Short mmCIF file of C-alpha atoms and ligand atoms in Angstrom, two decimals:
data_model
loop_
_atom_site.label_atom_id
_atom_site.label_comp_id
_atom_site.label_asym_id
_atom_site.label_seq_id
_atom_site.Cartn_x
_atom_site.Cartn_y
_atom_site.Cartn_z
CA MET A 1 117.88 -70.34 157.56
CA ARG A 2 117.48 -71.31 161.15
CA PHE A 3 119.68 -69.49 163.67
CA ASP A 4 119.96 -70.09 167.38
CA ARG A 5 119.67 -67.38 170.02
CA TYR A 6 123.31 -66.48 169.40
CA GLY A 7 122.56 -65.96 165.73
CA VAL A 8 124.51 -69.05 164.69
CA PHE A 9 123.06 -71.35 162.06
CA ASN A 10 122.05 -74.53 163.80
CA LEU A 11 121.85 -77.47 161.40
CA ALA A 12 120.41 -79.79 164.03
CA ILE A 13 117.41 -77.53 164.65
CA ALA A 14 116.92 -76.95 160.95
CA VAL A 15 117.11 -80.62 160.16
CA SER A 16 114.74 -81.76 162.93
CA ALA A 17 112.10 -79.27 161.78
CA ARG A 18 112.32 -80.51 158.23
CA MET A 19 112.31 -84.17 159.19
CA THR A 20 108.70 -84.47 160.38
CA GLY A 21 107.30 -87.80 159.12
CA VAL A 22 110.64 -89.07 157.82
CA SER A 23 111.49 -92.55 159.07
CA PRO A 24 114.93 -93.23 160.59
CA GLU A 25 115.77 -95.39 157.55
CA LYS A 26 115.11 -92.47 155.23
CA LEU A 27 116.92 -89.78 157.26
CA GLU A 28 120.07 -90.28 155.24
CA LEU A 29 118.14 -89.35 152.08
CA TYR A 30 117.05 -86.02 153.54
CA LYS A 31 120.54 -84.63 154.20
CA PRO A 32 121.11 -81.14 152.71
CA PHE A 33 124.18 -80.18 150.67
CA ASP A 34 126.10 -76.96 150.33
CA ASP A 35 126.46 -75.71 146.73
CA GLY A 36 128.52 -72.67 147.88
CA SER A 37 125.61 -70.28 147.48
CA GLY A 38 125.31 -69.98 151.26
CA VAL A 39 121.88 -71.62 151.15
CA LEU A 40 121.52 -75.34 151.99
CA LYS A 41 120.09 -77.31 149.10
CA TRP A 42 118.38 -80.67 148.64
CA ARG A 43 117.56 -82.86 145.63
CA CYS A 44 114.07 -84.34 145.15
CA LEU A 45 114.24 -88.12 145.67
CA GLY A 46 112.33 -89.19 142.57
CA ASP A 47 114.09 -86.66 140.30
CA PRO A 48 117.54 -85.58 141.59
CA SER A 49 117.83 -82.98 138.78
CA VAL A 50 115.24 -80.95 140.68
CA VAL A 51 117.11 -79.04 143.37
CA ILE A 52 115.25 -77.06 146.01
CA ASN A 53 116.28 -75.17 149.10
CA PHE A 54 116.50 -77.43 152.12
CA GLU A 55 114.04 -75.09 153.88
CA GLN A 56 111.38 -75.93 151.28
CA ILE A 57 111.05 -79.45 152.73
CA ASN A 58 107.79 -79.80 154.63
CA ASP A 59 106.91 -76.11 154.07
CA ASP A 60 103.40 -77.18 153.07
CA TYR A 61 104.09 -76.45 149.42
CA CYS A 62 104.66 -79.19 146.85
CA ASP A 63 107.96 -78.61 145.02
CA CYS A 64 109.09 -82.07 143.96
CA PRO A 65 107.29 -83.87 141.12
CA ASP A 66 107.19 -87.05 143.25
CA GLY A 67 106.05 -85.19 146.39
CA SER A 68 109.13 -86.34 148.33
CA ASP A 69 109.65 -82.82 149.76
CA GLU A 70 106.27 -82.96 151.59
CA ILE A 71 106.46 -86.24 153.46
CA GLY A 72 105.22 -84.55 156.67
CA THR A 73 102.30 -82.62 155.16
CA ASN A 74 99.47 -83.32 152.74
CA ALA A 75 100.52 -80.61 150.27
CA CYS A 76 101.47 -83.07 147.51
CA PRO A 77 99.22 -85.53 145.72
CA TYR A 78 99.26 -88.87 147.53
CA ASN A 79 102.22 -91.10 146.77
CA ALA A 80 102.50 -94.39 148.69
CA SER A 81 106.29 -94.13 148.87
CA ASN A 82 106.06 -90.86 150.82
CA LYS A 83 103.89 -92.04 153.69
CA PHE A 84 104.22 -90.21 157.00
CA TYR A 85 106.23 -92.09 159.64
CA CYS A 86 104.81 -92.40 163.18
CA ALA A 87 107.45 -93.52 165.67
CA ASN A 88 104.80 -95.02 168.02
CA VAL A 89 107.26 -95.39 170.87
CA GLY A 90 106.23 -98.37 173.04
CA HIS A 91 104.43 -100.01 170.13
CA ILE A 92 105.18 -100.70 166.48
CA PRO A 93 106.08 -97.81 164.15
CA GLY A 94 103.47 -97.04 161.48
CA TYR A 95 103.20 -95.28 158.14
CA ILE A 96 100.08 -93.24 157.46
CA GLU A 97 98.77 -91.83 154.19
CA ASN A 98 99.55 -88.11 154.02
CA PHE A 99 95.95 -87.11 153.34
CA LYS A 100 95.06 -88.38 156.80
CA LEU A 101 97.45 -85.92 158.46
CA ASN A 102 95.93 -83.27 160.66
CA ASP A 103 92.40 -84.10 159.58
CA GLY A 104 91.16 -84.16 163.16
CA VAL A 105 90.82 -87.95 163.19
CA CYS A 106 92.94 -90.00 165.59
CA ASP A 107 94.17 -92.87 163.43
CA TYR A 108 95.41 -94.88 166.40
CA ASP A 109 95.46 -98.11 164.38
CA ILE A 110 98.40 -96.62 162.45
CA CYS A 111 99.70 -93.80 164.63
CA CYS A 112 99.01 -94.72 168.24
CA ASP A 113 101.25 -91.82 169.34
CA GLY A 114 98.84 -89.31 167.72
CA SER A 115 101.73 -87.82 165.72
CA ASP A 116 99.54 -87.74 162.59
CA GLU A 117 97.68 -84.90 164.28
CA TYR A 118 100.78 -82.91 165.17
CA LEU A 119 99.13 -79.63 164.21
CA THR A 120 95.73 -80.11 165.82
CA GLY A 121 97.27 -81.82 168.86
CA ASP A 122 93.88 -83.51 169.30
CA CYS A 123 95.29 -87.00 169.74
CA PRO A 124 97.19 -87.84 172.92
CA ASP A 125 99.68 -90.73 172.78
CA LYS A 126 97.81 -94.05 173.30
CA CYS A 127 100.64 -96.39 172.38
CA ALA A 128 100.73 -98.09 175.80
CA GLU A 129 97.02 -99.03 175.55
CA VAL A 130 97.22 -99.96 171.89
CA ASN A 131 100.27 -102.08 172.55
CA SER A 132 98.61 -103.99 175.37
CA GLN A 133 95.63 -104.68 173.07
CA TYR A 134 98.06 -105.83 170.41
CA VAL A 135 99.99 -108.13 172.75
CA GLU A 136 96.74 -109.71 173.91
CA TYR A 137 95.62 -110.18 170.30
CA ARG A 138 99.00 -111.52 169.19
CA ASP A 139 99.11 -114.08 172.01
CA MET A 140 95.59 -115.22 171.22
CA VAL A 141 96.37 -115.53 167.49
CA MET A 142 99.60 -117.39 168.24
CA LYS A 143 97.77 -119.79 170.52
CA GLU A 144 95.04 -120.41 167.97
CA ALA A 145 97.61 -120.76 165.25
CA LYS A 146 99.36 -123.43 167.25
CA VAL A 147 96.10 -125.39 167.62
CA ALA A 148 95.24 -124.82 163.97
CA ASP A 149 98.71 -125.87 162.96
CA ASP A 150 98.35 -129.12 164.92
CA ILE A 151 94.98 -129.80 163.25
CA LYS A 152 96.48 -128.93 159.89
CA LYS A 153 99.43 -131.26 160.45
CA GLU A 154 96.99 -134.07 161.27
CA MET A 155 95.04 -133.24 158.12
CA ILE A 156 98.18 -133.35 156.00
CA LYS A 157 99.10 -136.68 157.54
CA SER A 158 95.67 -138.15 156.85
CA ALA A 159 95.68 -136.58 153.35
CA LYS A 160 98.91 -138.41 152.66
CA SER A 161 97.53 -141.73 153.79
CA VAL A 162 94.25 -141.16 151.88
CA LYS A 163 96.32 -140.52 148.76
CA GLU A 164 98.40 -143.63 149.33
CA GLN A 165 95.23 -145.68 149.81
CA ALA A 166 93.81 -144.24 146.58
CA LYS A 167 97.01 -145.18 144.73
CA THR A 168 96.93 -148.74 146.07
CA LYS A 169 93.26 -149.02 145.22
CA LEU A 170 93.96 -147.74 141.72
CA ASP A 171 96.63 -150.40 141.21
CA GLU A 172 94.25 -153.08 142.44
CA THR A 173 91.49 -151.73 140.21
CA ILE A 174 93.75 -151.79 137.15
CA LEU A 175 94.60 -155.42 137.89
CA LYS A 176 90.96 -156.36 138.46
CA LYS A 177 89.96 -154.57 135.27
CA ALA A 178 92.48 -156.57 133.25
CA GLN A 179 91.37 -159.84 134.85
CA LEU A 180 87.69 -159.13 134.20
CA GLU A 181 88.41 -158.12 130.62
CA GLN A 182 90.28 -161.37 130.09
CA GLU A 183 87.48 -163.40 131.67
CA ILE A 184 84.95 -161.67 129.40
CA GLN A 185 87.10 -162.45 126.38
CA GLU A 186 87.33 -166.10 127.38
CA ILE A 187 83.59 -166.45 127.98
CA GLU A 188 82.79 -164.69 124.72
CA ASN A 189 85.13 -167.08 122.89
CA LYS A 190 83.50 -170.01 124.61
CA ILE A 191 80.05 -168.74 123.64
CA LYS A 192 81.25 -168.50 120.05
CA ARG A 193 82.56 -172.05 120.16
CA VAL A 194 79.44 -173.45 121.75
CA SER A 195 77.20 -171.55 119.33
CA SER A 196 79.07 -172.97 116.38
CA ALA A 197 78.93 -176.52 117.70
CA SER A 198 76.70 -178.57 115.44
CA ASN A 199 73.17 -178.94 116.63
CA GLU A 200 72.37 -182.03 114.58
CA VAL A 201 73.95 -185.46 114.80
CA LEU A 202 75.70 -186.51 111.58
CA VAL A 203 75.09 -189.90 109.93
CA TYR A 204 78.79 -190.50 110.45
CA ASP A 205 78.45 -190.06 114.23
CA LYS A 206 75.94 -192.90 114.22
CA ILE A 207 77.69 -195.35 111.83
CA SER A 208 81.35 -194.67 112.56
CA SER A 209 81.69 -197.67 114.94
CA HIS A 210 80.11 -199.98 112.31
CA ILE A 211 82.47 -198.67 109.68
CA LYS A 212 85.37 -199.41 111.99
CA ASN A 213 84.10 -203.03 112.43
CA ILE A 214 83.77 -203.46 108.68
CA MET A 215 87.34 -202.26 108.20
CA VAL A 216 88.57 -204.80 110.77
CA LYS A 217 86.61 -207.55 109.01
CA PHE A 218 88.14 -206.49 105.68
CA ASP A 219 91.57 -206.85 107.18
CA GLN A 220 90.75 -210.34 108.49
CA LEU A 221 89.30 -211.28 105.12
CA ALA A 222 92.46 -210.13 103.36
CA VAL A 223 94.57 -212.39 105.59
CA LYS A 224 92.24 -215.33 104.93
CA GLN A 225 92.27 -214.68 101.19
CA SER A 226 96.04 -214.62 101.08
CA SER A 227 96.28 -218.08 102.78
CA THR A 228 93.63 -219.51 100.39
CA ASN A 229 95.62 -218.15 97.46
CA GLY A 230 98.73 -219.97 98.79
CA ASN A 231 96.88 -223.25 99.05
CA LEU A 232 95.50 -222.86 95.55
CA GLU A 233 98.98 -222.14 94.19
CA ARG A 234 100.30 -225.33 95.83
CA LEU A 235 97.45 -227.46 94.34
CA GLU A 236 97.99 -225.94 90.89
CA THR A 237 101.73 -226.77 91.14
CA ILE A 238 100.92 -230.41 92.05
CA LEU A 239 98.49 -230.77 89.14
CA SER A 240 100.85 -228.95 86.76
CA LYS A 241 103.60 -231.39 87.72
CA LEU A 242 101.16 -234.36 87.22
CA THR A 243 100.10 -233.05 83.77
CA SER A 244 103.68 -232.71 82.53
CA GLY A 245 105.02 -235.91 84.20
CA TYR A 246 102.35 -238.67 83.82
CA ASN A 247 102.84 -241.73 81.59
CA PRO A 248 100.32 -241.53 78.73
CA ASN A 249 101.05 -245.18 77.77
CA PHE A 250 99.87 -246.30 81.10
CA ASN A 251 96.20 -246.45 80.51
CA ASP A 252 94.86 -244.96 83.74
CA ALA A 253 91.49 -243.40 82.97
CA ALA A 254 91.32 -241.43 86.25
CA VAL A 255 94.72 -239.81 85.70
CA LYS A 256 93.86 -238.99 82.07
CA ALA A 257 90.54 -237.44 83.14
CA ALA A 258 92.28 -235.36 85.86
CA VAL A 259 94.94 -234.15 83.41
CA ASN A 260 92.24 -233.21 80.88
CA GLU A 261 90.24 -231.34 83.51
CA PHE A 262 93.33 -229.45 84.72
CA GLN A 263 94.29 -228.48 81.18
CA ASN A 264 90.74 -227.16 80.68
CA TYR A 265 90.95 -225.31 83.99
CA VAL A 266 94.26 -223.65 83.03
CA SER A 267 93.10 -222.57 79.62
CA ASN A 268 89.83 -221.17 80.97
CA LYS A 269 91.36 -219.53 84.05
CA ARG A 270 90.75 -215.73 84.20
CA GLU A 271 93.30 -213.50 85.78
CA ASP A 272 91.52 -212.11 88.90
CA SER A 273 92.09 -208.55 89.93
CA LYS A 274 94.30 -209.11 92.90
CA ASP A 275 92.82 -206.62 95.35
CA LEU A 276 89.17 -205.94 95.46
CA ASP A 277 90.00 -202.67 97.27
CA LEU A 278 86.83 -202.51 99.27
CA THR A 279 88.63 -200.32 101.78
CA ASN A 280 88.51 -197.38 99.39
CA ASN A 281 84.79 -197.81 98.96
CA VAL A 282 84.27 -197.84 102.70
CA GLU A 283 86.49 -194.73 103.09
CA GLU A 284 84.34 -192.93 100.54
CA LEU A 285 81.22 -194.03 102.37
CA LYS A 286 82.69 -192.73 105.63
CA GLU A 287 83.44 -189.25 104.23
CA TYR A 288 80.06 -189.10 102.61
CA SER A 289 78.34 -189.99 105.89
CA LYS A 290 80.08 -187.02 107.53
CA THR A 291 78.27 -184.64 105.22
CA ILE A 292 74.80 -185.92 105.92
CA LYS A 293 72.83 -184.85 108.98
CA LEU A 294 70.77 -187.52 110.59
CA GLY A 295 67.13 -187.26 109.61
CA SER A 296 67.72 -184.62 106.93
CA ASP A 297 66.70 -185.00 103.35
CA SER A 298 69.63 -185.97 101.25
CA GLU A 299 69.12 -183.12 98.80
CA ALA A 300 70.44 -180.51 101.26
CA ASN A 301 73.33 -182.69 102.27
CA VAL A 302 74.78 -183.93 99.09
CA PRO A 303 78.57 -183.75 99.34
CA THR A 304 78.83 -180.52 97.41
CA VAL A 305 82.07 -178.57 97.52
CA SER A 306 80.49 -176.02 99.85
CA ASN A 307 79.21 -178.73 102.22
CA MET A 308 82.61 -180.36 102.33
CA VAL A 309 84.37 -177.03 102.91
CA HIS A 310 81.96 -176.20 105.70
CA TYR A 311 82.51 -179.58 107.27
CA TYR A 312 86.32 -179.40 107.28
CA VAL A 313 86.52 -175.72 108.31
CA THR A 314 84.20 -176.41 111.23
CA LYS A 315 86.25 -179.41 112.21
CA LEU A 316 89.49 -177.40 112.03
CA PHE A 317 88.02 -174.55 114.09
CA ARG A 318 86.95 -176.98 116.78
CA LEU A 319 90.33 -178.61 116.84
CA LEU A 320 92.10 -175.26 117.28
CA ALA A 321 89.69 -173.91 119.87
CA SER A 322 89.02 -176.93 121.95
CA GLU A 323 91.38 -176.69 124.93
CA ASP A 324 88.40 -177.18 127.25
CA PHE A 325 85.68 -177.88 124.79
CA GLU A 326 85.98 -181.26 123.26
CA GLN A 327 82.40 -181.68 122.29
CA ASN A 328 81.80 -180.65 118.73
CA VAL A 329 78.40 -182.16 118.49
CA MET A 330 75.79 -181.23 121.05
CA GLU A 331 72.17 -181.94 121.61
CA PRO A 332 70.20 -178.66 121.15
CA SER A 333 68.93 -178.69 124.74
CA GLN A 334 72.42 -179.27 126.12
CA LYS A 335 73.76 -176.44 123.99
CA LEU A 336 71.00 -174.06 125.06
CA GLU A 337 71.62 -174.82 128.71
CA LEU A 338 75.35 -174.18 128.39
CA LEU A 339 74.82 -170.98 126.43
CA GLU A 340 72.35 -169.71 129.02
CA SER A 341 74.73 -170.32 131.88
CA LEU A 342 77.57 -168.67 129.97
CA GLU A 343 75.40 -165.62 129.24
CA VAL A 344 74.50 -165.30 132.93
CA LYS A 345 78.18 -165.52 133.87
CA LEU A 346 79.06 -162.98 131.17
CA LYS A 347 76.41 -160.56 132.39
CA THR A 348 77.66 -160.75 135.98
CA ILE A 349 81.28 -160.19 134.97
CA LYS A 350 80.31 -157.32 132.67
CA LYS A 351 78.45 -155.66 135.53
CA SER A 352 81.47 -156.09 137.74
CA LEU A 353 83.68 -154.60 135.00
CA GLU A 354 81.32 -151.65 134.70
CA SER A 355 81.61 -150.81 138.39
CA THR A 356 85.36 -151.46 138.29
CA ASN A 357 85.64 -149.02 135.39
CA LYS A 358 83.67 -146.43 137.32
CA MET A 359 85.92 -146.93 140.32
CA PHE A 360 88.97 -146.68 138.06
CA GLU A 361 87.80 -143.35 136.58
CA LEU A 362 86.92 -142.02 140.02
CA LEU A 363 90.28 -142.93 141.50
CA GLN A 364 92.18 -141.67 138.50
CA SER A 365 90.45 -138.29 138.48
CA ASN A 366 90.81 -138.08 142.25
CA LEU A 367 94.56 -138.65 141.98
CA GLU A 368 94.85 -136.14 139.16
CA LEU A 369 92.91 -133.45 141.06
CA ASP A 370 94.86 -130.54 142.54
CA PHE A 371 94.37 -130.55 146.30
CA GLY A 372 96.77 -127.69 146.93
CA GLU A 373 100.03 -127.61 148.83
CA ASP A 374 100.63 -130.80 150.82
CA ASP A 375 97.31 -132.07 149.41
CA ILE A 376 95.75 -130.18 152.29
CA LEU A 377 92.33 -129.86 150.63
CA ARG A 378 91.94 -133.63 150.88
CA GLY A 379 91.34 -132.88 154.54
CA VAL A 380 87.98 -131.27 153.71
CA ALA A 381 87.16 -132.66 150.26
CA GLY A 382 83.63 -134.04 150.20
CA LYS A 383 82.63 -132.43 153.51
CA THR A 384 79.60 -130.14 153.51
CA ILE A 385 78.89 -127.21 155.80
CA THR A 386 75.47 -125.68 156.12
CA SER A 387 74.10 -122.35 157.29
CA THR A 388 70.81 -120.49 157.01
CA ILE A 389 71.34 -116.94 155.85
CA GLY A 390 68.63 -114.52 154.68
CA GLY A 391 65.97 -117.21 154.62
CA TYR A 392 67.96 -119.59 152.45
CA GLU A 393 69.78 -122.70 153.54
CA TYR A 394 73.24 -122.66 152.00
CA LYS A 395 75.18 -125.88 151.62
CA VAL A 396 78.86 -125.56 150.80
CA GLY A 397 80.43 -128.83 149.71
CA PHE A 398 84.18 -128.64 149.72
CA LEU A 399 85.34 -129.44 146.18
CA THR A 400 81.84 -130.63 145.23
CA ASN A 401 78.80 -128.31 144.93
CA VAL A 402 77.27 -125.23 146.51
CA TYR A 403 73.50 -125.04 146.98
CA GLN A 404 71.03 -122.36 147.98
CA ASP A 405 68.21 -124.58 149.21
CA THR A 406 67.89 -126.93 146.23
CA ASN A 407 69.21 -124.35 143.80
CA LEU A 408 72.66 -125.26 142.47
CA LEU A 409 74.94 -122.24 142.78
CA GLY A 410 77.93 -123.98 141.25
CA THR A 411 80.04 -127.07 140.84
CA TYR A 412 83.64 -127.04 141.96
CA SER A 413 86.07 -126.04 139.23
CA HIS A 414 89.40 -125.06 140.82
CA HIS A 415 91.12 -123.27 143.66
CA GLU A 416 93.38 -120.26 143.67
CA ASP A 417 94.86 -118.15 146.45
CA GLY A 418 92.90 -119.86 149.20
CA LYS A 419 89.60 -119.56 147.34
CA LEU A 420 87.45 -122.31 145.87
CA TYR A 421 85.68 -121.51 142.60
CA TYR A 422 82.32 -123.07 141.72
CA ILE A 423 80.81 -122.59 138.27
CA ASN A 424 77.91 -123.67 136.04
CA GLY A 425 75.18 -123.34 138.63
CA ASN A 426 71.51 -123.02 137.76
CA ARG A 427 70.69 -120.23 135.37
CA CYS A 428 69.75 -116.90 136.87
CA TRP A 429 66.38 -115.56 135.82
CA ASN A 430 67.07 -113.89 132.47
CA GLY A 431 70.76 -113.99 133.25
CA PRO A 432 73.94 -116.05 133.31
CA LEU A 433 74.64 -119.30 135.10
CA ARG A 434 75.11 -118.91 138.84
CA LEU A 435 78.59 -119.13 140.31
CA ALA A 436 80.13 -119.02 143.76
CA VAL A 437 83.48 -118.20 145.31
CA VAL A 438 84.27 -119.76 148.66
CA ASP A 439 86.93 -117.86 150.56
CA ILE A 440 88.57 -120.12 153.14
CA GLN A 441 89.82 -118.23 156.17
CA CYS A 442 91.71 -119.70 159.08
CA GLY A 443 89.54 -121.18 161.82
CA MET A 444 89.39 -124.20 164.10
CA GLU A 445 86.07 -125.36 162.66
CA ASN A 446 84.64 -125.77 159.18
CA THR A 447 81.88 -123.13 159.23
CA ILE A 448 80.15 -120.64 156.98
CA VAL A 449 80.95 -117.16 158.33
CA SER A 450 79.24 -114.86 155.87
CA LEU A 451 77.58 -114.77 152.48
CA SER A 452 77.01 -111.99 150.01
CA GLU A 453 75.81 -111.64 146.45
CA PRO A 454 78.07 -108.87 145.10
CA GLU A 455 76.62 -109.33 141.60
CA LYS A 456 73.25 -110.89 140.88
CA CYS A 457 73.62 -114.68 141.05
CA GLU A 458 77.31 -114.46 141.94
CA TYR A 459 77.86 -115.55 145.51
CA TYR A 460 80.80 -114.79 147.76
CA ILE A 461 80.92 -117.09 150.75
CA VAL A 462 83.43 -116.73 153.57
CA VAL A 463 84.07 -119.94 155.49
CA THR A 464 86.60 -120.89 158.12
CA SER A 465 88.56 -124.10 158.27
CA PRO A 466 91.93 -125.24 159.60
CA VAL A 467 92.94 -125.76 155.97
CA GLY A 468 92.80 -121.97 155.55
CA CYS A 469 95.38 -121.40 158.27
CA LYS A 470 98.73 -120.17 157.12
CA ASP A 471 101.89 -119.90 159.13
CA VAL A 472 101.52 -116.82 161.30
CA ASN A 473 104.32 -114.39 161.94
CA GLU A 474 104.56 -111.01 163.62
CA GLU A 475 104.01 -109.23 160.31
CA THR A 476 100.80 -111.08 159.40
CA ILE A 477 99.50 -110.58 162.95
CA GLN A 478 100.22 -106.85 162.78
CA GLN A 479 98.38 -106.67 159.48
CA SER A 480 95.28 -108.32 160.84
CA PHE A 481 95.32 -106.45 164.18
CA LYS A 482 92.47 -103.96 164.69
CA VAL A 483 92.53 -101.40 167.45
CA ASP A 484 89.50 -101.48 169.73
CA TYR A 485 88.86 -97.73 169.94
CA ALA A 486 86.14 -98.22 172.53
CA LYS A 487 88.71 -99.48 174.98
CA LEU A 488 91.15 -96.63 174.52
C1 MAN B 501 66.73 -116.31 143.64
C2 MAN B 501 68.00 -116.42 144.45
C3 MAN B 501 68.72 -115.14 144.54
C4 MAN B 501 68.93 -114.53 143.17
C5 MAN B 501 67.62 -114.45 142.43
C6 MAN B 501 67.83 -113.98 141.00
O1 MAN B 501 65.79 -115.56 144.31
O2 MAN B 501 68.78 -117.36 143.82
O3 MAN B 501 69.97 -115.29 145.17
O4 MAN B 501 69.46 -113.22 143.26
O5 MAN B 501 67.00 -115.73 142.39
O6 MAN B 501 66.64 -113.92 140.30
#
């Protein structure tokens, strides 16, 4: 128990002695309680069933299982939740690991007031100096962050427009692809049609106009024949009337002879087949001529069923497919010429389709690629930074490849937590494939800062770039601040 010079227990004195290293936020937790025994008690923070005397706090002996009773000494095994609090008046309060207490080292980066060395007293308060260093650093970081932020904003803006352009281009490419595919289809169909066009001229093609003339003549002949028949019928009627009506007593030798002749004519008259039907014969001749190629031997062109089928199927195919191709018979040289020009056209369009397909795949994979938040990595994608380190020239291609001279260290695979991962590089001598990790830190320029090979053929490359800049705040600045001991 702590008594003042009048022998009265003074809680304030007792408490302040026990509270070394306890932060203001935690003070409440270190209040003693009176269990009526006359001795102030306290419960360990991590295990309240463990009750110790209040005086045992910071007595350089570890009583609590969690070490919460020795926050101001290094008596207990290290526990991050019991770090020693340095008030650092004039600067920012800090928390130092207990094992660093009173070790003779001034840890001004955490405890600028030197309170971590409260026993040795070796470390005078340097908070004013440390704070001025910090303010200078903070202002510089803030200023740089502002510039970096502006660059980053520009990058995000251009990333957006690059993405939009890629989308538009993809739409155009899809359209072009469809058009080219259709053109190819059309030309291929045309080639098929031209190829199947008959090479040889048919007999029909040569005689068809003559056949037409014959048919016309037949028609004229039929008209003529019908008028002759009419005349004949009239003459027969006249003679028939004469035969039945003449006076046989009137001895006219000429009339008798005419009647005799007519009677002979009637009894000998043969019934003629009315229509000679030559038209049918000519029709047959016409169809037959369609099956015979000009100049061929007739053996191969007899109107067999298969020849006829071939003829009509070909004719039907031409009829169906002939929106722009009327010619179903072509001279071989004409056909060859047309086929050649179609093949040239086809080749050109196919080439164009090939490059359109490549463009399509490129754009599609580009749009599917993860460029991080706000597509920020588009701002550096494809750029390469170079640096010579340890006799090798290193080339870091953002989202492409990393090289050590001409040796491939890896091809971009993905990004995570501000790091780019490159895999499947050239094989290490008797080892695995090379790989590289590119750690992007915040910086105004895209540059290689350092390179190490923590494991054989595994490369860790630190680069700076505006894309690595994150929003800065007081906390992140404090974390990155390093005290310059030489200036203290
Ligand atoms: C080369 C380089 C080195 C690597 C060795 C492994 O010399 O690529 O970085 O460590 O090969 O054999």
